[in-house]
Amino acid sequence: MTTAPRSSAADLPVRPGEEPWTEAELEEVRAELEAEAAGLREEIGQAESQIAARLGDAVAEAGDDEADASSKLFEREHELAITRNTRELLEQTEHALARIDAGTYGVCESCGRPIGKARLLAFPRATLCVECKQRQERR
């Protein structure tokens, strides 16, 4: 299996007044994203196992009163929502890694201008510049 070509840090866009990316900075961001993705995958696996076990317990819980059944249903729904959110975070993290490899990391997906190195160092999964993100949140 071949690995995807990796972009050069110097090729990544920065906003006016920002220093160019260094290879060390880009590798640090990549390592952080890869570690986060691994942790999220593990978290999803554990959550899916717990959900499956709870669904298997449904037969044993058939005699529960209405309050117990409602409480357990709420817990299952809560676990499913958390797992769904974790999956979304994993997708965002994998998307950021793919953008690094493609050389498009740091380019706003809405306007095409640089997102900003400072923003990406603070929030490595960012896909929009501050202006476009603010516009999106106002909608």
Short mmCIF file of N, CA, C and O in Angstrom, two decimals:
data_model
loop_
_atom_site.label_atom_id
_atom_site.label_comp_id
_atom_site.label_asym_id
_atom_site.label_seq_id
_atom_site.Cartn_x
_atom_site.Cartn_y
_atom_site.Cartn_z
N MET A 1 0.85 -1.17 0.00
CA MET A 1 0.00 0.00 0.00
C MET A 1 0.90 1.24 0.00
O MET A 1 1.85 1.33 0.75
N THR A 2 0.56 2.20 -0.84
CA THR A 2 1.34 3.44 -0.88
C THR A 2 0.67 4.48 -0.01
O THR A 2 -0.53 4.48 0.18
N THR A 3 1.48 5.38 0.52
CA THR A 3 0.92 6.44 1.35
C THR A 3 0.67 7.66 0.49
O THR A 3 1.31 7.86 -0.54
N ALA A 4 -0.26 8.47 0.92
CA ALA A 4 -0.60 9.69 0.19
C ALA A 4 0.58 10.66 0.27
O ALA A 4 1.29 10.71 1.27
N PRO A 5 0.79 11.43 -0.79
CA PRO A 5 1.87 12.41 -0.73
C PRO A 5 1.55 13.45 0.33
O PRO A 5 0.41 13.86 0.51
N ARG A 6 2.57 13.85 1.05
CA ARG A 6 2.37 14.83 2.11
C ARG A 6 2.78 16.20 1.60
O ARG A 6 3.77 16.35 0.92
N SER A 7 1.99 17.20 1.97
CA SER A 7 2.27 18.56 1.52
C SER A 7 3.43 19.12 2.33
O SER A 7 3.70 18.71 3.44
N SER A 8 4.09 20.08 1.74
CA SER A 8 5.17 20.78 2.42
C SER A 8 4.57 21.89 3.27
O SER A 8 3.63 22.56 2.85
N ALA A 9 5.12 22.08 4.44
CA ALA A 9 4.62 23.12 5.34
C ALA A 9 4.71 24.49 4.70
O ALA A 9 3.81 25.33 4.85
N ALA A 10 5.76 24.73 3.95
CA ALA A 10 5.96 26.04 3.33
C ALA A 10 4.89 26.35 2.28
O ALA A 10 4.66 27.51 1.97
N ASP A 11 4.23 25.32 1.75
CA ASP A 11 3.20 25.51 0.73
C ASP A 11 1.85 25.90 1.33
O ASP A 11 0.95 26.33 0.59
N LEU A 12 1.68 25.75 2.63
CA LEU A 12 0.38 26.04 3.25
C LEU A 12 0.18 27.55 3.37
O LEU A 12 1.11 28.28 3.70
N PRO A 13 -1.04 28.02 3.10
CA PRO A 13 -1.30 29.47 3.15
C PRO A 13 -1.33 29.99 4.58
O PRO A 13 -1.68 29.27 5.51
N VAL A 14 -0.95 31.24 4.72
CA VAL A 14 -1.06 31.94 6.00
C VAL A 14 -1.67 33.31 5.74
O VAL A 14 -1.65 33.81 4.62
N ARG A 15 -2.22 33.90 6.76
CA ARG A 15 -2.79 35.25 6.64
C ARG A 15 -1.66 36.27 6.65
O ARG A 15 -0.57 36.00 7.16
N PRO A 16 -1.92 37.46 6.10
CA PRO A 16 -0.89 38.51 6.13
C PRO A 16 -0.41 38.77 7.55
O PRO A 16 -1.21 38.83 8.49
N GLY A 17 0.90 38.86 7.71
CA GLY A 17 1.49 39.13 9.01
C GLY A 17 1.85 37.89 9.80
O GLY A 17 2.52 37.97 10.82
N GLU A 18 1.40 36.71 9.34
CA GLU A 18 1.75 35.46 10.03
C GLU A 18 3.02 34.87 9.44
O GLU A 18 3.29 35.01 8.25
N GLU A 19 3.77 34.19 10.30
CA GLU A 19 4.96 33.48 9.85
C GLU A 19 4.52 32.24 9.08
O GLU A 19 3.50 31.63 9.40
N PRO A 20 5.30 31.85 8.06
CA PRO A 20 4.97 30.61 7.34
C PRO A 20 5.01 29.40 8.28
O PRO A 20 5.69 29.42 9.30
N TRP A 21 4.29 28.37 7.89
CA TRP A 21 4.32 27.11 8.64
C TRP A 21 5.71 26.51 8.55
O TRP A 21 6.36 26.56 7.51
N THR A 22 6.14 25.89 9.64
CA THR A 22 7.39 25.12 9.61
C THR A 22 7.01 23.64 9.56
O THR A 22 5.89 23.26 9.91
N GLU A 23 7.95 22.82 9.12
CA GLU A 23 7.69 21.38 9.08
C GLU A 23 7.38 20.86 10.49
O GLU A 23 6.51 20.00 10.65
N ALA A 24 8.08 21.38 11.50
CA ALA A 24 7.85 20.93 12.88
C ALA A 24 6.42 21.27 13.34
O ALA A 24 5.77 20.45 13.98
N GLU A 25 5.94 22.46 13.01
CA GLU A 25 4.58 22.86 13.39
C GLU A 25 3.55 21.97 12.70
O GLU A 25 2.59 21.52 13.33
N LEU A 26 3.76 21.74 11.40
CA LEU A 26 2.81 20.91 10.67
C LEU A 26 2.81 19.47 11.20
O LEU A 26 1.75 18.87 11.36
N GLU A 27 3.98 18.95 11.51
CA GLU A 27 4.06 17.59 12.06
C GLU A 27 3.41 17.51 13.43
O GLU A 27 2.79 16.51 13.78
N GLU A 28 3.53 18.59 14.22
CA GLU A 28 2.90 18.62 15.54
C GLU A 28 1.37 18.60 15.40
O GLU A 28 0.68 17.87 16.11
N VAL A 29 0.86 19.37 14.46
CA VAL A 29 -0.59 19.39 14.21
C VAL A 29 -1.04 18.02 13.70
O VAL A 29 -2.05 17.48 14.17
N ARG A 30 -0.28 17.45 12.77
CA ARG A 30 -0.63 16.13 12.23
C ARG A 30 -0.65 15.08 13.34
O ARG A 30 -1.59 14.29 13.45
N ALA A 31 0.38 15.10 14.20
CA ALA A 31 0.46 14.12 15.29
C ALA A 31 -0.71 14.28 16.26
O ALA A 31 -1.29 13.30 16.72
N GLU A 32 -1.06 15.54 16.55
CA GLU A 32 -2.20 15.81 17.44
C GLU A 32 -3.49 15.27 16.83
O GLU A 32 -4.29 14.62 17.51
N LEU A 33 -3.69 15.52 15.54
CA LEU A 33 -4.90 15.03 14.87
C LEU A 33 -4.93 13.51 14.80
O LEU A 33 -5.98 12.90 15.00
N GLU A 34 -3.80 12.90 14.51
CA GLU A 34 -3.74 11.43 14.43
C GLU A 34 -4.02 10.80 15.79
O GLU A 34 -4.74 9.80 15.89
N ALA A 35 -3.45 11.39 16.85
CA ALA A 35 -3.70 10.87 18.21
C ALA A 35 -5.17 11.04 18.58
O ALA A 35 -5.79 10.14 19.16
N GLU A 36 -5.74 12.18 18.22
CA GLU A 36 -7.15 12.43 18.51
C GLU A 36 -8.03 11.43 17.74
O GLU A 36 -8.99 10.89 18.29
N ALA A 37 -7.70 11.18 16.48
CA ALA A 37 -8.48 10.23 15.68
C ALA A 37 -8.42 8.83 16.29
O ALA A 37 -9.44 8.14 16.38
N ALA A 38 -7.25 8.42 16.73
CA ALA A 38 -7.11 7.10 17.35
C ALA A 38 -7.94 7.02 18.63
O ALA A 38 -8.63 6.00 18.86
N GLY A 39 -7.90 8.06 19.44
CA GLY A 39 -8.70 8.08 20.67
C GLY A 39 -10.19 8.06 20.38
O GLY A 39 -10.94 7.36 21.07
N LEU A 40 -10.61 8.79 19.36
CA LEU A 40 -12.03 8.81 19.00
C LEU A 40 -12.50 7.45 18.49
O LEU A 40 -13.60 7.00 18.81
N ARG A 41 -11.64 6.80 17.68
CA ARG A 41 -12.00 5.45 17.20
C ARG A 41 -12.18 4.48 18.36
O ARG A 41 -13.10 3.66 18.37
N GLU A 42 -11.27 4.57 19.32
CA GLU A 42 -11.36 3.70 20.50
C GLU A 42 -12.63 4.00 21.30
O GLU A 42 -13.34 3.09 21.72
N GLU A 43 -12.92 5.27 21.47
CA GLU A 43 -14.12 5.69 22.20
C GLU A 43 -15.38 5.18 21.50
O GLU A 43 -16.31 4.69 22.15
N ILE A 44 -15.41 5.27 20.18
CA ILE A 44 -16.57 4.79 19.42
C ILE A 44 -16.72 3.29 19.58
O ILE A 44 -17.83 2.78 19.78
N GLY A 45 -15.62 2.56 19.51
CA GLY A 45 -15.66 1.11 19.68
C GLY A 45 -16.20 0.70 21.04
O GLY A 45 -17.04 -0.21 21.14
N GLN A 46 -15.74 1.38 22.08
CA GLN A 46 -16.22 1.07 23.43
C GLN A 46 -17.70 1.41 23.57
O GLN A 46 -18.47 0.63 24.14
N ALA A 47 -18.10 2.55 23.03
CA ALA A 47 -19.51 2.96 23.13
C ALA A 47 -20.41 1.99 22.38
O ALA A 47 -21.48 1.62 22.87
N GLU A 48 -19.97 1.56 21.20
CA GLU A 48 -20.78 0.60 20.43
C GLU A 48 -20.93 -0.72 21.18
O GLU A 48 -22.00 -1.32 21.16
N SER A 49 -19.86 -1.15 21.85
CA SER A 49 -19.93 -2.39 22.64
C SER A 49 -20.92 -2.23 23.78
O SER A 49 -21.71 -3.13 24.07
N GLN A 50 -20.87 -1.08 24.47
CA GLN A 50 -21.79 -0.84 25.58
C GLN A 50 -23.23 -0.76 25.09
O GLN A 50 -24.13 -1.29 25.74
N ILE A 51 -23.44 -0.11 23.97
CA ILE A 51 -24.80 0.00 23.42
C ILE A 51 -25.32 -1.38 23.04
O ILE A 51 -26.46 -1.73 23.35
N ALA A 52 -24.48 -2.18 22.41
CA ALA A 52 -24.89 -3.53 22.03
C ALA A 52 -25.23 -4.36 23.26
O ALA A 52 -26.21 -5.11 23.27
N ALA A 53 -24.44 -4.22 24.32
CA ALA A 53 -24.70 -4.97 25.55
C ALA A 53 -26.02 -4.53 26.17
O ALA A 53 -26.81 -5.36 26.63
N ARG A 54 -26.28 -3.21 26.15
CA ARG A 54 -27.54 -2.73 26.72
C ARG A 54 -28.74 -3.18 25.90
O ARG A 54 -29.80 -3.46 26.44
N LEU A 55 -28.57 -3.21 24.58
CA LEU A 55 -29.67 -3.68 23.74
C LEU A 55 -29.93 -5.17 23.99
O LEU A 55 -31.06 -5.63 23.95
N GLY A 56 -28.86 -5.90 24.27
CA GLY A 56 -29.00 -7.32 24.60
C GLY A 56 -29.70 -7.52 25.92
O GLY A 56 -30.37 -8.53 26.14
N ASP A 57 -29.56 -6.56 26.82
CA ASP A 57 -30.21 -6.64 28.13
C ASP A 57 -31.70 -6.30 28.05
O ASP A 57 -32.41 -6.44 29.04
N ALA A 58 -32.16 -5.84 26.92
CA ALA A 58 -33.56 -5.40 26.78
C ALA A 58 -34.54 -6.52 27.12
O ALA A 58 -35.59 -6.27 27.70
N VAL A 59 -34.19 -7.75 26.78
CA VAL A 59 -35.08 -8.88 27.07
C VAL A 59 -35.20 -9.06 28.58
O VAL A 59 -36.30 -9.26 29.10
N ALA A 60 -34.08 -8.96 29.28
CA ALA A 60 -34.10 -9.12 30.73
C ALA A 60 -34.86 -7.98 31.41
O ALA A 60 -35.39 -8.15 32.51
N GLU A 61 -34.90 -6.83 30.75
CA GLU A 61 -35.56 -5.66 31.33
C GLU A 61 -37.04 -5.59 31.00
O GLU A 61 -37.71 -4.62 31.34
N ALA A 62 -37.57 -6.59 30.36
CA ALA A 62 -38.95 -6.55 29.88
C ALA A 62 -39.94 -6.36 31.02
O ALA A 62 -41.01 -5.80 30.82
N GLY A 63 -39.60 -6.77 32.23
CA GLY A 63 -40.53 -6.65 33.35
C GLY A 63 -40.38 -5.37 34.14
O GLY A 63 -41.08 -5.18 35.14
N ASP A 64 -39.52 -4.46 33.71
CA ASP A 64 -39.32 -3.20 34.43
C ASP A 64 -40.60 -2.37 34.44
O ASP A 64 -41.39 -2.42 33.50
N ASP A 65 -40.75 -1.58 35.51
CA ASP A 65 -41.89 -0.68 35.53
C ASP A 65 -41.64 0.47 34.56
O ASP A 65 -40.56 0.62 34.01
N GLU A 66 -42.65 1.28 34.36
CA GLU A 66 -42.60 2.34 33.36
C GLU A 66 -41.48 3.35 33.63
O GLU A 66 -40.80 3.80 32.71
N ALA A 67 -41.26 3.71 34.87
CA ALA A 67 -40.21 4.68 35.22
C ALA A 67 -38.82 4.12 34.92
O ALA A 67 -37.97 4.83 34.36
N ASP A 68 -38.58 2.86 35.29
CA ASP A 68 -37.28 2.24 35.00
C ASP A 68 -37.06 2.14 33.50
O ASP A 68 -35.96 2.41 33.00
N ALA A 69 -38.08 1.74 32.77
CA ALA A 69 -37.96 1.59 31.32
C ALA A 69 -37.67 2.94 30.67
O ALA A 69 -36.82 3.05 29.78
N SER A 70 -38.34 3.99 31.14
CA SER A 70 -38.11 5.33 30.60
C SER A 70 -36.71 5.81 30.90
O SER A 70 -36.04 6.40 30.05
N SER A 71 -36.23 5.55 32.09
CA SER A 71 -34.88 5.95 32.48
C SER A 71 -33.84 5.25 31.61
O SER A 71 -32.88 5.86 31.13
N LYS A 72 -34.02 3.96 31.40
CA LYS A 72 -33.07 3.19 30.58
C LYS A 72 -33.13 3.63 29.12
O LYS A 72 -32.11 3.68 28.44
N LEU A 73 -34.32 3.95 28.65
CA LEU A 73 -34.46 4.45 27.27
C LEU A 73 -33.73 5.78 27.13
O LEU A 73 -33.01 6.00 26.14
N PHE A 74 -33.87 6.65 28.11
CA PHE A 74 -33.18 7.94 28.09
C PHE A 74 -31.67 7.72 28.05
O PHE A 74 -30.96 8.38 27.29
N GLU A 75 -31.16 6.82 28.87
CA GLU A 75 -29.73 6.53 28.90
C GLU A 75 -29.24 6.02 27.55
O GLU A 75 -28.17 6.43 27.07
N ARG A 76 -29.99 5.13 26.93
CA ARG A 76 -29.60 4.61 25.61
C ARG A 76 -29.58 5.72 24.57
O ARG A 76 -28.65 5.82 23.77
N GLU A 77 -30.60 6.56 24.57
CA GLU A 77 -30.67 7.67 23.62
C GLU A 77 -29.51 8.64 23.83
O GLU A 77 -28.92 9.14 22.88
N HIS A 78 -29.18 8.88 25.09
CA HIS A 78 -28.06 9.76 25.42
C HIS A 78 -26.75 9.17 24.91
O HIS A 78 -25.94 9.87 24.31
N GLU A 79 -26.53 7.88 25.13
CA GLU A 79 -25.32 7.21 24.65
C GLU A 79 -25.24 7.25 23.12
O GLU A 79 -24.17 7.46 22.56
N LEU A 80 -26.37 7.06 22.46
CA LEU A 80 -26.38 7.11 20.99
C LEU A 80 -26.04 8.52 20.50
O LEU A 80 -25.30 8.67 19.52
N ALA A 81 -26.55 9.54 21.16
CA ALA A 81 -26.26 10.92 20.76
C ALA A 81 -24.78 11.23 20.96
O ALA A 81 -24.15 11.87 20.10
N ILE A 82 -24.21 10.80 22.06
CA ILE A 82 -22.79 11.03 22.31
C ILE A 82 -21.95 10.30 21.27
O ILE A 82 -20.98 10.86 20.74
N THR A 83 -22.32 9.09 20.94
CA THR A 83 -21.58 8.33 19.93
C THR A 83 -21.68 9.02 18.57
O THR A 83 -20.70 9.10 17.83
N ARG A 84 -22.83 9.53 18.24
CA ARG A 84 -23.02 10.25 16.98
C ARG A 84 -22.11 11.49 16.93
O ARG A 84 -21.47 11.77 15.93
N ASN A 85 -22.06 12.24 18.04
CA ASN A 85 -21.18 13.41 18.12
C ASN A 85 -19.71 13.02 17.99
O ASN A 85 -18.93 13.71 17.33
N THR A 86 -19.34 11.91 18.60
CA THR A 86 -17.96 11.44 18.52
C THR A 86 -17.62 11.06 17.08
O THR A 86 -16.52 11.34 16.60
N ARG A 87 -18.56 10.43 16.38
CA ARG A 87 -18.34 10.10 14.97
C ARG A 87 -18.13 11.36 14.13
O ARG A 87 -17.30 11.39 13.23
N GLU A 88 -18.92 12.39 14.41
CA GLU A 88 -18.77 13.66 13.68
C GLU A 88 -17.40 14.28 13.93
O GLU A 88 -16.76 14.78 13.00
N LEU A 89 -16.94 14.23 15.18
CA LEU A 89 -15.59 14.72 15.49
C LEU A 89 -14.53 13.93 14.75
O LEU A 89 -13.55 14.49 14.25
N LEU A 90 -14.71 12.61 14.68
CA LEU A 90 -13.76 11.76 13.96
C LEU A 90 -13.75 12.12 12.47
O LEU A 90 -12.67 12.23 11.87
N GLU A 91 -14.91 12.34 11.89
CA GLU A 91 -14.98 12.74 10.48
C GLU A 91 -14.25 14.05 10.25
O GLU A 91 -13.51 14.21 9.27
N GLN A 92 -14.46 15.03 11.14
CA GLN A 92 -13.78 16.32 11.01
C GLN A 92 -12.27 16.16 11.14
O GLN A 92 -11.50 16.79 10.40
N THR A 93 -11.84 15.31 12.06
CA THR A 93 -10.42 15.08 12.28
C THR A 93 -9.80 14.41 11.06
O THR A 93 -8.72 14.82 10.60
N GLU A 94 -10.46 13.39 10.53
CA GLU A 94 -9.95 12.71 9.34
C GLU A 94 -9.93 13.64 8.13
O GLU A 94 -9.03 13.58 7.30
N HIS A 95 -10.91 14.52 8.05
CA HIS A 95 -10.96 15.50 6.96
C HIS A 95 -9.77 16.45 7.05
O HIS A 95 -9.15 16.79 6.03
N ALA A 96 -9.44 16.89 8.26
CA ALA A 96 -8.28 17.77 8.45
C ALA A 96 -7.00 17.06 8.04
O ALA A 96 -6.13 17.66 7.36
N LEU A 97 -6.85 15.80 8.40
CA LEU A 97 -5.66 15.03 8.00
C LEU A 97 -5.58 14.88 6.48
O LEU A 97 -4.50 15.02 5.89
N ALA A 98 -6.72 14.64 5.86
CA ALA A 98 -6.75 14.51 4.40
C ALA A 98 -6.37 15.84 3.74
O ALA A 98 -5.67 15.86 2.72
N ARG A 99 -6.82 16.95 4.32
CA ARG A 99 -6.48 18.27 3.77
C ARG A 99 -4.98 18.56 3.92
O ARG A 99 -4.38 19.17 3.04
N ILE A 100 -4.39 18.12 5.01
CA ILE A 100 -2.93 18.28 5.17
C ILE A 100 -2.23 17.53 4.05
O ILE A 100 -1.34 18.07 3.38
N ASP A 101 -2.63 16.29 3.84
CA ASP A 101 -1.99 15.45 2.81
C ASP A 101 -2.21 16.01 1.41
O ASP A 101 -1.34 15.92 0.55
N ALA A 102 -3.37 16.61 1.18
CA ALA A 102 -3.70 17.14 -0.15
C ALA A 102 -3.09 18.52 -0.40
O ALA A 102 -3.14 19.03 -1.52
N GLY A 103 -2.57 19.14 0.66
CA GLY A 103 -2.01 20.48 0.51
C GLY A 103 -3.05 21.59 0.55
O GLY A 103 -2.75 22.72 0.23
N THR A 104 -4.27 21.27 0.97
CA THR A 104 -5.33 22.27 1.05
C THR A 104 -5.61 22.71 2.48
O THR A 104 -6.53 23.49 2.71
N TYR A 105 -4.84 22.21 3.42
CA TYR A 105 -5.01 22.58 4.82
C TYR A 105 -4.73 24.07 4.97
O TYR A 105 -3.74 24.59 4.46
N GLY A 106 -5.61 24.76 5.64
CA GLY A 106 -5.42 26.19 5.85
C GLY A 106 -6.15 27.06 4.84
O GLY A 106 -6.13 28.28 4.95
N VAL A 107 -6.81 26.44 3.85
CA VAL A 107 -7.59 27.19 2.87
C VAL A 107 -9.05 27.11 3.27
O VAL A 107 -9.59 26.03 3.46
N CYS A 108 -9.71 28.26 3.40
CA CYS A 108 -11.12 28.30 3.76
C CYS A 108 -11.95 27.59 2.70
O CYS A 108 -11.81 27.87 1.50
N GLU A 109 -12.79 26.67 3.12
CA GLU A 109 -13.62 25.92 2.18
C GLU A 109 -14.76 26.75 1.60
O GLU A 109 -15.40 26.32 0.65
N SER A 110 -14.99 27.92 2.16
CA SER A 110 -16.06 28.77 1.66
C SER A 110 -15.53 29.83 0.69
O SER A 110 -16.03 29.95 -0.43
N CYS A 111 -14.53 30.60 1.12
CA CYS A 111 -14.07 31.73 0.30
C CYS A 111 -12.72 31.49 -0.38
O CYS A 111 -12.34 32.26 -1.26
N GLY A 112 -11.99 30.46 0.05
CA GLY A 112 -10.70 30.16 -0.57
C GLY A 112 -9.52 30.95 -0.03
O GLY A 112 -8.40 30.76 -0.47
N ARG A 113 -9.77 31.84 0.93
CA ARG A 113 -8.67 32.61 1.52
C ARG A 113 -8.05 31.80 2.66
O ARG A 113 -8.65 30.85 3.15
N PRO A 114 -6.86 32.20 3.13
CA PRO A 114 -6.23 31.49 4.25
C PRO A 114 -7.09 31.55 5.52
O PRO A 114 -7.66 32.59 5.84
N ILE A 115 -7.16 30.44 6.22
CA ILE A 115 -7.91 30.37 7.49
C ILE A 115 -7.14 31.12 8.57
O ILE A 115 -7.73 31.80 9.39
N GLY A 116 -5.86 30.98 8.55
CA GLY A 116 -5.01 31.62 9.56
C GLY A 116 -4.31 30.57 10.40
O GLY A 116 -4.96 29.66 10.93
N LYS A 117 -3.02 30.71 10.47
CA LYS A 117 -2.20 29.76 11.22
C LYS A 117 -2.59 29.74 12.70
O LYS A 117 -2.71 28.67 13.30
N ALA A 118 -2.80 30.91 13.29
CA ALA A 118 -3.15 30.98 14.71
C ALA A 118 -4.46 30.24 14.98
O ALA A 118 -4.57 29.51 15.97
N ARG A 119 -5.44 30.41 14.10
CA ARG A 119 -6.73 29.71 14.26
C ARG A 119 -6.54 28.20 14.16
O ARG A 119 -7.11 27.45 14.95
N LEU A 120 -5.73 27.76 13.22
CA LEU A 120 -5.51 26.33 13.03
C LEU A 120 -4.71 25.72 14.18
O LEU A 120 -4.94 24.57 14.55
N LEU A 121 -3.79 26.48 14.74
CA LEU A 121 -3.06 25.96 15.90
C LEU A 121 -3.98 25.83 17.10
O LEU A 121 -3.83 24.91 17.91
N ALA A 122 -4.96 26.72 17.21
CA ALA A 122 -5.92 26.65 18.31
C ALA A 122 -7.01 25.61 18.05
O ALA A 122 -7.47 24.94 18.98
N PHE A 123 -7.43 25.50 16.80
CA PHE A 123 -8.52 24.58 16.42
C PHE A 123 -8.13 23.90 15.11
O PHE A 123 -8.52 24.35 14.03
N PRO A 124 -7.36 22.82 15.19
CA PRO A 124 -6.80 22.19 13.98
C PRO A 124 -7.83 21.64 12.98
O PRO A 124 -7.50 21.41 11.83
N ARG A 125 -9.08 21.45 13.41
CA ARG A 125 -10.10 20.91 12.50
C ARG A 125 -10.84 22.01 11.74
O ARG A 125 -11.76 21.74 10.98
N ALA A 126 -10.47 23.27 11.94
CA ALA A 126 -11.16 24.39 11.30
C ALA A 126 -11.10 24.25 9.77
O ALA A 126 -10.07 23.94 9.20
N THR A 127 -12.24 24.50 9.14
CA THR A 127 -12.31 24.47 7.68
C THR A 127 -12.73 25.82 7.11
O THR A 127 -12.74 25.99 5.89
N LEU A 128 -13.09 26.75 7.99
CA LEU A 128 -13.53 28.07 7.57
C LEU A 128 -12.69 29.14 8.26
O LEU A 128 -12.31 28.99 9.42
N CYS A 129 -12.46 30.24 7.55
CA CYS A 129 -11.79 31.39 8.17
C CYS A 129 -12.77 32.00 9.18
O CYS A 129 -13.96 31.67 9.19
N VAL A 130 -12.28 32.88 10.03
CA VAL A 130 -13.11 33.48 11.07
C VAL A 130 -14.32 34.19 10.46
O VAL A 130 -15.45 34.05 10.94
N GLU A 131 -14.09 34.95 9.39
CA GLU A 131 -15.19 35.71 8.78
C GLU A 131 -16.29 34.79 8.27
O GLU A 131 -17.48 35.03 8.50
N CYS A 132 -15.92 33.72 7.57
CA CYS A 132 -16.92 32.79 7.03
C CYS A 132 -17.62 32.02 8.15
O CYS A 132 -18.83 31.75 8.07
N LYS A 133 -16.89 31.68 9.21
CA LYS A 133 -17.49 30.99 10.33
C LYS A 133 -18.50 31.88 11.02
O LYS A 133 -19.60 31.43 11.38
N GLN A 134 -18.17 33.16 11.19
CA GLN A 134 -19.12 34.09 11.81
C GLN A 134 -20.36 34.23 10.94
O GLN A 134 -21.49 34.25 11.45
N ARG A 135 -20.17 34.31 9.64
CA ARG A 135 -21.31 34.43 8.72
C ARG A 135 -22.18 33.17 8.82
O ARG A 135 -23.41 33.26 8.85
N GLN A 136 -21.56 32.00 8.90
CA GLN A 136 -22.30 30.74 9.02
C GLN A 136 -23.12 30.69 10.31
O GLN A 136 -24.26 30.25 10.31
N GLU A 137 -22.53 31.17 11.40
CA GLU A 137 -23.22 31.11 12.69
C GLU A 137 -24.37 32.10 12.79
O GLU A 137 -25.29 31.89 13.55
N ARG A 138 -24.33 33.17 12.01
CA ARG A 138 -25.42 34.14 12.02
C ARG A 138 -26.65 33.63 11.28
O ARG A 138 -27.73 34.15 11.46
N ARG A 139 -26.47 32.67 10.42
CA ARG A 139 -27.61 32.15 9.63
C ARG A 139 -28.56 31.37 10.46
O ARG A 139 -28.45 30.78 11.38
#
